[in-house]
PDB file of C-alpha atoms in Angstrom:
ATOM      1  CA  MET K   1      29.424  -2.586  11.015  1.00  0.00           C
ATOM      2  CA  ILE K   2      27.755   0.827  10.759  1.00  0.00           C
ATOM      3  CA  ILE K   3      26.236  -0.263   7.440  1.00  0.00           C
ATOM      4  CA  ALA K   4      24.620  -3.260   9.141  1.00  0.00           C
ATOM      5  CA  VAL K   5      23.221  -1.098  11.951  1.00  0.00           C
ATOM      6  CA  ILE K   6      21.724   1.369   9.464  1.00  0.00           C
ATOM      7  CA  GLY K   7      20.238  -1.591   7.574  1.00  0.00           C
ATOM      8  CA  ALA K   8      18.702  -2.942  10.765  1.00  0.00           C
ATOM      9  CA  ILE K   9      17.164   0.464  11.477  1.00  0.00           C
ATOM     10  CA  MET K  10      15.735   0.537   7.936  1.00  0.00           C
ATOM     11  CA  PHE K  11      14.302  -2.950   8.363  1.00  0.00           C
ATOM     12  CA  VAL K  12      12.672  -2.099  11.702  1.00  0.00           C
ATOM     13  CA  GLY K  13      11.331   1.189  10.301  1.00  0.00           C
ATOM     14  CA  GLY K  14       9.828  -0.583   7.298  1.00  0.00           C
ATOM     15  CA  ALA K  15       8.290  -3.306   9.443  1.00  0.00           C
ATOM     16  CA  SER K  16       6.891  -0.748  11.884  1.00  0.00           C
ATOM     17  CA  THR K  17       5.311   1.232   9.072  1.00  0.00           C
ATOM     18  CA  TRP K  18       3.811  -1.930   7.569  1.00  0.00           C
ATOM     19  CA  VAL K  19       2.215  -2.836  10.924  1.00  0.00           C
ATOM     20  CA  LEU K  20       0.984   0.732  11.476  1.00  0.00           C
ATOM     21  CA  VAL K  21      -0.717   0.916   8.071  1.00  0.00           C
ATOM     22  CA  GLN K  22      -2.131  -2.591   8.501  1.00  0.00           C
ATOM     23  CA  ASN K  23      -3.587  -1.711  11.912  1.00  0.00           C
ATOM     24  CA  GLN K  24      -5.094   1.543  10.633  1.00  0.00           C
ATOM     25  CA  LEU K  25      -6.725  -0.214   7.681  1.00  0.00           C
ATOM     26  CA  SER K  26      -8.038  -2.975   9.928  1.00  0.00           C
ATOM     27  CA  ALA K  27      -9.538  -0.394  12.298  1.00  0.00           C
ATOM     28  CA  GLU K  28     -11.671   0.952   9.440  1.00  0.00           C
ATOM     29  CA  ASN K  29     -13.507  -2.420   9.215  1.00  0.00           C
ATOM     30  CA  ILE K  30     -13.571  -2.338   5.406  1.00  0.00           C
ATOM     31  CA  VAL K  31     -14.514  -5.562   3.642  1.00  0.00           C
ATOM     32  CA  VAL K  32     -13.778  -6.175  -0.030  1.00  0.00           C
ATOM     33  CA  ALA K  33     -17.074  -6.065  -1.923  1.00  0.00           C
ATOM     34  CA  GLU K  34     -18.614  -9.434  -2.786  1.00  0.00           C
ATOM     35  CA  ASP K  35     -18.525  -8.659  -6.507  1.00  0.00           C
ATOM     36  CA  ALA K  36     -14.785  -7.897  -6.558  1.00  0.00           C
ATOM     37  CA  SER K  37     -12.718  -9.865  -9.066  1.00  0.00           C
ATOM     38  CA  PHE K  38     -10.477 -11.204  -6.275  1.00  0.00           C
ATOM     39  CA  LEU K  39     -10.408 -11.382  -2.466  1.00  0.00           C
ATOM     40  CA  ALA K  40     -14.168 -10.789  -2.265  1.00  0.00           C
ATOM     41  CA  GLY K  41     -15.340 -10.765   1.352  1.00  0.00           C
ATOM     42  CA  ASP K  42     -11.798 -10.379   2.708  1.00  0.00           C
ATOM     43  CA  ASN K  43     -11.033  -7.766   5.354  1.00  0.00           C
ATOM     44  CA  VAL K  44      -9.042  -4.855   3.926  1.00  0.00           C
ATOM     45  CA  ASN K  45      -5.827  -5.065   5.932  1.00  0.00           C
ATOM     46  CA  GLY K  46      -3.077  -5.498   3.384  1.00  0.00           C
ATOM     47  CA  PRO K  47      -1.887  -4.300  -0.006  1.00  0.00           C
ATOM     48  CA  PHE K  48      -3.778  -6.851  -2.094  1.00  0.00           C
ATOM     49  CA  SER K  49      -7.116  -6.440  -0.335  1.00  0.00           C
ATOM     50  CA  ALA K  50      -6.762  -2.634  -0.469  1.00  0.00           C
ATOM     51  CA  TYR K  51      -6.064  -2.853  -4.204  1.00  0.00           C
ATOM     52  CA  ALA K  52      -9.015  -5.203  -4.754  1.00  0.00           C
ATOM     53  CA  GLN K  53     -11.364  -2.819  -2.937  1.00  0.00           C
ATOM     54  CA  ALA K  54     -10.032   0.194  -4.866  1.00  0.00           C
ATOM     55  CA  GLN K  55     -10.671  -1.622  -8.140  1.00  0.00           C
ATOM     56  CA  ILE K  56     -14.256  -2.533  -7.293  1.00  0.00           C
ATOM     57  CA  ILE K  57     -14.974   1.003  -6.063  1.00  0.00           C
ATOM     58  CA  ASN K  58     -13.913   2.216  -9.507  1.00  0.00           C
ATOM     59  CA  GLU K  59     -16.221  -0.287 -11.190  1.00  0.00           C
ATOM     60  CA  HIS K  60     -19.144   0.759  -8.996  1.00  0.00           C
ATOM     61  CA  ALA K  61     -18.497   4.461  -9.656  1.00  0.00           C
ATOM     62  CA  LEU K  62     -18.323   3.866 -13.411  1.00  0.00           C
ATOM     63  CA  ASP K  63     -21.544   1.840 -13.257  1.00  0.00           C
ATOM     64  CA  ALA K  64     -23.289   4.658 -11.380  1.00  0.00           C
ATOM     65  CA  SER K  65     -22.106   7.259 -13.890  1.00  0.00           C
ATOM     66  CA  GLY K  66     -22.801   5.299 -17.032  1.00  0.00           C
ATOM     67  CA  GLY K  67     -19.088   4.792 -17.665  1.00  0.00           C
ATOM     68  CA  LYS K  68     -18.096   8.438 -17.219  1.00  0.00           C
ATOM     69  CA  THR K  69     -15.293   9.617 -14.961  1.00  0.00           C
ATOM     70  CA  TYR K  70     -15.613  12.545 -12.570  1.00  0.00           C
ATOM     71  CA  ALA K  71     -14.037  14.922 -15.094  1.00  0.00           C
ATOM     72  CA  GLU K  72     -16.427  13.796 -17.833  1.00  0.00           C
ATOM     73  CA  LEU K  73     -19.590  14.419 -15.819  1.00  0.00           C
ATOM     74  CA  ASP K  74     -21.489  17.685 -16.033  1.00  0.00           C
ATOM     75  CA  ARG K  75     -21.000  19.949 -13.012  1.00  0.00           C
ATOM     76  CA  GLU K  76     -24.721  19.770 -12.237  1.00  0.00           C
ATOM     77  CA  ASP K  77     -24.967  15.976 -12.497  1.00  0.00           C
ATOM     78  CA  PRO K  78     -26.006  14.617  -9.069  1.00  0.00           C
ATOM     79  CA  VAL K  79     -23.970  11.434  -9.715  1.00  0.00           C
ATOM     80  CA  ARG K  80     -20.815  13.563  -9.772  1.00  0.00           C
ATOM     81  CA  ALA K  81     -20.676  13.567  -5.943  1.00  0.00           C
ATOM     82  CA  VAL K  82     -20.874   9.760  -5.862  1.00  0.00           C
ATOM     83  CA  VAL K  83     -18.066   9.449  -8.401  1.00  0.00           C
ATOM     84  CA  MET K  84     -16.008  12.050  -6.509  1.00  0.00           C
ATOM     85  CA  ASN K  85     -16.377  10.115  -3.243  1.00  0.00           C
ATOM     86  CA  GLY K  86     -15.380   6.928  -5.036  1.00  0.00           C
ATOM     87  CA  SER K  87     -12.313   8.692  -6.393  1.00  0.00           C
ATOM     88  CA  PHE K  88     -11.349   9.901  -2.917  1.00  0.00           C
ATOM     89  CA  LEU K  89     -11.799   6.429  -1.441  1.00  0.00           C
ATOM     90  CA  ARG K  90      -9.690   4.891  -4.213  1.00  0.00           C
ATOM     91  CA  ALA K  91      -6.953   7.475  -3.647  1.00  0.00           C
ATOM     92  CA  SER K  92      -6.896   6.665   0.067  1.00  0.00           C
ATOM     93  CA  LEU K  93      -6.679   2.936  -0.591  1.00  0.00           C
ATOM     94  CA  PHE K  94      -3.951   3.429  -3.200  1.00  0.00           C
ATOM     95  CA  THR K  95      -2.015   5.525  -0.672  1.00  0.00           C
ATOM     96  CA  SER K  96      -2.040   2.555   1.691  1.00  0.00           C
ATOM     97  CA  VAL K  97      -0.950   0.244  -1.151  1.00  0.00           C
ATOM     98  CA  LEU K  98       1.950   2.636  -1.799  1.00  0.00           C
ATOM     99  CA  ALA K  99       2.818   2.704   1.910  1.00  0.00           C
ATOM    100  CA  PHE K 100       2.941  -1.094   1.984  1.00  0.00           C
ATOM    101  CA  GLY K 101       5.215  -1.071  -1.058  1.00  0.00           C
ATOM    102  CA  VAL K 102       7.615   1.480   0.397  1.00  0.00           C
ATOM    103  CA  SER K 103       7.650  -0.436   3.680  1.00  0.00           C
ATOM    104  CA  ALA K 104       8.490  -3.667   1.872  1.00  0.00           C
ATOM    105  CA  MET K 105      11.231  -1.894  -0.067  1.00  0.00           C
ATOM    106  CA  ALA K 106      12.706  -0.457   3.153  1.00  0.00           C
ATOM    107  CA  MET K 107      12.667  -3.899   4.771  1.00  0.00           C
ATOM    108  CA  GLY K 108      14.281  -5.503   1.711  1.00  0.00           C
ATOM    109  CA  LEU K 109      16.966  -2.849   1.379  1.00  0.00           C
ATOM    110  CA  GLY K 110      17.566  -2.939   5.119  1.00  0.00           C
ATOM    111  CA  LEU K 111      18.064  -6.698   5.021  1.00  0.00           C
ATOM    112  CA  VAL K 112      20.463  -6.408   2.083  1.00  0.00           C
ATOM    113  CA  GLN K 113      22.365  -3.716   3.959  1.00  0.00           C
ATOM    114  CA  VAL K 114      22.598  -5.858   7.091  1.00  0.00           C
ATOM    115  CA  LEU K 115      23.924  -8.800   5.086  1.00  0.00           C
ATOM    116  CA  GLY K 116      26.351  -6.581   3.189  1.00  0.00           C
ATOM    117  CA  GLY K 117      27.558  -4.911   6.368  1.00  0.00           C
ATOM    118  CA  VAL K 118      28.121  -8.247   8.094  1.00  0.00           C
ATOM    119  CA  ALA K 119      29.953  -9.589   5.032  1.00  0.00           C
ATOM    120  CA  LEU K 120      32.183  -6.512   4.850  1.00  0.00           C
ATOM    121  CA  HIS K 121      32.883  -6.758   8.560  1.00  0.00           C
ATOM    122  CA  LYS K 122      33.918 -10.413   8.214  1.00  0.00           C
ATOM    123  CA  LEU K 123      36.072  -9.638   5.183  1.00  0.00           C
ATOM    124  CA  GLY K 124      37.736  -6.804   7.087  1.00  0.00           C
ATOM    125  CA  ARG K 125      38.487  -9.075  10.029  1.00  0.00           C
ATOM    126  CA  HIS K 126      39.846 -11.737   7.668  1.00  0.00           C
ATOM    127  CA  GLU K 127      42.248  -9.209   6.117  1.00  0.00           C
ATOM    128  CA  ASP K 128      43.654  -8.309   9.553  1.00  0.00           C
ATOM    129  CA  LEU K 129      44.782 -11.889  10.144  1.00  0.00           C
TER     130      LEU K 129
END
């Protein structure tokens, strides 16, 4: 039964983290850009909307730099700061996407552990009869 309890703790921890990240993203009032390839106009509050916004930020940064990345721009190029900010924003959004993924994994593994623990407990009780 200890396995099931640990699984339940994992599930609750994963769910709590998901809600925390979702609330923090929502509090930023970010909206996916209208020219995004998907979820345009959606509030950024989940993994897919965060990914969509990160992708369009990259497109905008590449447009501003003529297709060059931060590392490819000359140190004196004034566009370099714009591309750098875009890179930082993308990294932040991808961190939230990663957090959602780890949270989902924790919830999934926790659920599997709960089911496995309950099954083992029932099998153990059946053997005692």
